[in-house]
Amino acid sequence: MNNINIISEDFNFSNKKFWLNFIALSFPTALDRETDMSLSEIIEENTSTDIEWWDNFTGYYDGILDESDGYIDNPKTFTYNLTSTQILKIEFHPCDIVYYINNNQIGCTGGEYSIFIFPFADLFKYTQDHIDDRIFLLLLPLTVIHKQDVLYAAKKIYHILCFFFDKTICNQLTNSILYGLMEEE
């Protein structure tokens, strides 16, 4: 498989087309408990995403689901050294985002999502040395947030969402993401 490699600069926060779509599509369990709206519905109602751009980025075309369940042979791929021994690889398929560490699949956010991979607190093992909010946001869909981390998680998520969304909806988006990633009691 010859993946198309994406460099870190492609994920600058100035690339709002990427981040708006990523956020809208990467949190399958995010829900606003008051309105019963999914994260993507909230975003769609309050801002515009460029789905045509996302379709081009991921290689989506009509019939992809029938032909290959939404996966392509050569997805755009982002690779990043999380630690000296762990290499993160993220593949962006038309209907799924698939995560690997050292070429072992650890999770995905598509229709048959596999999230809740590691505790929110562990996310800082991968971002503390460089404090890279892009890596934080790319990995956030795979975390489970424990009660003791809720306040810090809310603050961090809200801060990042303010780069992309009007502040009037950032609380709603933050609370929806928190609800979707919270540890079940």
One Martini backbone bead per residue (centre of mass of N, CA, C, O) as a GRO file, in nm:
protein
  185
    1MET     BB    1   0.094   0.037   0.025
    2ASN     BB    2   0.055   0.385  -0.095
    3ASN     BB    3   0.067   0.633   0.094
    4ILE     BB    4  -0.030   0.959   0.166
    5ASN     BB    5   0.162   1.190   0.301
    6ILE     BB    6   0.137   1.392   0.587
    7ILE     BB    7   0.216   1.687   0.714
    8SER     BB    8   0.200   1.881   0.989
    9GLU     BB    9   0.129   2.149   0.834
   10ASP     BB   10  -0.154   2.043   0.730
   11PHE     BB   11  -0.253   2.088   1.056
   12ASN     BB   12  -0.306   2.359   1.079
   13PHE     BB   13  -0.534   2.574   1.225
   14SER     BB   14  -0.582   2.727   0.945
   15ASN     BB   15  -0.724   2.449   0.852
   16LYS     BB   16  -1.054   2.449   0.877
   17LYS     BB   17  -1.156   2.228   0.691
   18PHE     BB   18  -1.035   1.999   0.841
   19TRP     BB   19  -1.125   2.051   1.144
   20LEU     BB   20  -1.430   2.065   1.112
   21ASN     BB   21  -1.458   1.778   0.999
   22PHE     BB   22  -1.312   1.619   1.212
   23ILE     BB   23  -1.491   1.700   1.450
   24ALA     BB   24  -1.768   1.612   1.326
   25LEU     BB   25  -1.653   1.288   1.267
   26SER     BB   26  -1.476   1.188   1.553
   27PHE     BB   27  -1.749   1.181   1.760
   28PRO     BB   28  -1.980   0.934   1.787
   29THR     BB   29  -2.074   1.000   2.113
   30ALA     BB   30  -2.151   1.283   2.079
   31LEU     BB   31  -2.381   1.472   2.300
   32ASP     BB   32  -2.667   1.661   2.347
   33ARG     BB   33  -2.879   1.626   2.609
   34GLU     BB   34  -3.090   1.858   2.552
   35THR     BB   35  -3.122   1.809   2.215
   36ASP     BB   36  -3.014   1.532   2.088
   37MET     BB   37  -2.744   1.613   1.948
   38SER     BB   38  -2.501   1.581   1.750
   39LEU     BB   39  -2.210   1.714   1.666
   40SER     BB   40  -2.266   1.741   1.361
   41GLU     BB   41  -2.539   1.887   1.396
   42ILE     BB   42  -2.437   2.135   1.544
   43ILE     BB   43  -2.238   2.226   1.329
   44GLU     BB   44  -2.438   2.241   1.089
   45GLU     BB   45  -2.626   2.459   1.233
   46ASN     BB   46  -2.368   2.684   1.301
   47THR     BB   47  -2.200   2.595   1.043
   48SER     BB   48  -1.964   2.552   0.778
   49THR     BB   49  -1.883   2.285   0.588
   50ASP     BB   50  -1.654   2.122   0.352
   51ILE     BB   51  -1.743   1.835   0.210
   52GLU     BB   52  -1.590   1.845  -0.058
   53TRP     BB   53  -1.312   1.866   0.064
   54TRP     BB   54  -1.325   1.603   0.233
   55ASP     BB   55  -1.379   1.411  -0.001
   56ASN     BB   56  -1.112   1.474  -0.142
   57PHE     BB   57  -0.920   1.407   0.091
   58THR     BB   58  -1.041   1.094   0.128
   59GLY     BB   59  -1.173   0.978  -0.157
   60TYR     BB   60  -1.458   1.023  -0.215
   61TYR     BB   61  -1.728   0.828  -0.368
   62ASP     BB   62  -1.962   0.708  -0.543
   63GLY     BB   63  -1.974   0.366  -0.415
   64ILE     BB   64  -1.771   0.302  -0.181
   65LEU     BB   65  -1.950   0.126   0.000
   66ASP     BB   66  -2.003  -0.103  -0.208
   67GLU     BB   67  -1.696  -0.166  -0.283
   68SER     BB   68  -1.532  -0.092   0.035
   69ASP     BB   69  -1.672   0.026   0.299
   70GLY     BB   70  -1.496   0.315   0.278
   71TYR     BB   71  -1.223   0.208   0.159
   72ILE     BB   72  -0.882   0.264   0.070
   73ASP     BB   73  -0.565   0.185  -0.047
   74ASN     BB   74  -0.463   0.517  -0.051
   75PRO     BB   75  -0.442   0.688   0.206
   76LYS     BB   76  -0.423   0.940   0.393
   77THR     BB   77  -0.123   1.001   0.598
   78PHE     BB   78  -0.029   1.022   0.941
   79THR     BB   79   0.293   1.074   1.097
   80TYR     BB   80   0.407   1.015   1.447
   81ASN     BB   81   0.620   1.069   1.719
   82LEU     BB   82   0.535   1.005   2.034
   83THR     BB   83   0.787   0.834   2.085
   84SER     BB   84   1.076   0.650   2.069
   85THR     BB   85   0.863   0.372   2.037
   86GLN     BB   86   0.611   0.546   1.909
   87ILE     BB   87   0.404   0.520   1.617
   88LEU     BB   88   0.187   0.725   1.459
   89LYS     BB   89  -0.105   0.634   1.260
   90ILE     BB   90  -0.322   0.804   1.021
   91GLU     BB   91  -0.615   0.717   0.845
   92PHE     BB   92  -0.799   0.867   0.565
   93HIS     BB   93  -1.108   0.774   0.502
   94PRO     BB   94  -1.420   0.820   0.379
   95CYS     BB   95  -1.553   0.633   0.652
   96ASP     BB   96  -1.270   0.665   0.815
   97ILE     BB   97  -1.059   0.665   1.110
   98VAL     BB   98  -0.734   0.525   1.146
   99TYR     BB   99  -0.544   0.382   1.416
  100TYR     BB  100  -0.185   0.363   1.488
  101ILE     BB  101   0.067   0.164   1.661
  102ASN     BB  102   0.313   0.018   1.522
  103ASN     BB  103   0.096  -0.108   1.305
  104ASN     BB  104  -0.134  -0.116   1.526
  105GLN     BB  105  -0.450  -0.127   1.574
  106ILE     BB  106  -0.645   0.097   1.808
  107GLY     BB  107  -0.856   0.261   1.615
  108CYS     BB  108  -1.187   0.417   1.541
  109THR     BB  109  -1.461   0.647   1.391
  110GLY     BB  110  -1.659   0.492   1.251
  111GLY     BB  111  -1.933   0.298   1.238
  112GLU     BB  112  -1.727   0.078   1.391
  113TYR     BB  113  -1.624   0.193   1.645
  114SER     BB  114  -1.299   0.248   1.834
  115ILE     BB  115  -1.288   0.355   2.154
  116PHE     BB  116  -1.159   0.396   2.458
  117ILE     BB  117  -0.832   0.336   2.487
  118PHE     BB  118  -0.748   0.588   2.675
  119PRO     BB  119  -0.675   0.794   2.908
  120PHE     BB  120  -0.668   1.126   2.922
  121ALA     BB  121  -0.406   1.149   3.094
  122ASP     BB  122  -0.227   0.995   2.875
  123LEU     BB  123  -0.218   1.216   2.655
  124PHE     BB  124   0.029   1.373   2.794
  125LYS     BB  125   0.258   1.184   2.706
  126TYR     BB  126   0.226   1.295   2.393
  127THR     BB  127   0.225   1.636   2.465
  128GLN     BB  128   0.418   1.759   2.689
  129ASP     BB  129   0.687   1.822   2.533
  130HIS     BB  130   0.522   1.999   2.288
  131ILE     BB  131   0.242   2.108   2.309
  132ASP     BB  132   0.029   1.972   2.087
  133ASP     BB  133  -0.291   2.037   1.985
  134ARG     BB  134  -0.313   1.856   1.737
  135ILE     BB  135  -0.253   1.585   1.871
  136PHE     BB  136  -0.464   1.604   2.083
  137LEU     BB  137  -0.708   1.616   1.882
  138LEU     BB  138  -0.647   1.352   1.724
  139LEU     BB  139  -0.665   1.170   2.005
  140LEU     BB  140  -0.929   1.235   2.164
  141PRO     BB  141  -1.136   1.014   2.047
  142LEU     BB  142  -0.969   0.774   2.224
  143THR     BB  143  -1.078   0.869   2.490
  144VAL     BB  144  -1.122   0.856   2.847
  145ILE     BB  145  -1.313   1.029   3.088
  146HIS     BB  146  -1.257   1.103   3.405
  147LYS     BB  147  -1.378   1.272   3.664
  148GLN     BB  148  -1.096   1.408   3.751
  149ASP     BB  149  -1.072   1.536   3.431
  150VAL     BB  150  -1.308   1.727   3.345
  151LEU     BB  151  -1.214   2.020   3.394
  152TYR     BB  152  -0.960   2.012   3.220
  153ALA     BB  153  -1.088   1.909   2.962
  154ALA     BB  154  -1.285   2.140   2.918
  155LYS     BB  155  -1.075   2.364   2.895
  156LYS     BB  156  -0.906   2.245   2.661
  157ILE     BB  157  -1.130   2.203   2.452
  158TYR     BB  158  -1.240   2.488   2.443
  159HIS     BB  159  -0.981   2.628   2.355
  160ILE     BB  160  -0.961   2.480   2.081
  161LEU     BB  161  -1.247   2.544   1.961
  162CYS     BB  162  -1.196   2.860   1.940
  163PHE     BB  163  -1.040   2.842   1.664
  164PHE     BB  164  -1.323   2.745   1.491
  165PHE     BB  165  -1.547   2.870   1.678
  166ASP     BB  166  -1.792   3.014   1.807
  167LYS     BB  167  -1.824   3.083   2.140
  168THR     BB  168  -2.138   3.022   2.159
  169ILE     BB  169  -2.075   2.689   2.095
  170CYS     BB  170  -1.837   2.570   2.270
  171ASN     BB  171  -1.989   2.457   2.514
  172GLN     BB  172  -2.166   2.256   2.363
  173LEU     BB  173  -1.934   2.098   2.234
  174THR     BB  174  -1.780   2.025   2.487
  175ASN     BB  175  -2.014   1.874   2.634
  176SER     BB  176  -2.051   1.661   2.410
  177ILE     BB  177  -1.770   1.538   2.421
  178LEU     BB  178  -1.768   1.466   2.716
  179TYR     BB  179  -2.012   1.279   2.711
  180GLY     BB  180  -1.883   1.078   2.493
  181LEU     BB  181  -1.602   1.027   2.690
  182MET     BB  182  -1.721   0.925   2.935
  183GLU     BB  183  -1.725   0.742   3.196
  184GLU     BB  184  -1.893   0.482   3.293
  185GLU     BB  185  -2.098   0.401   3.587
   0.00000   0.00000   0.00000
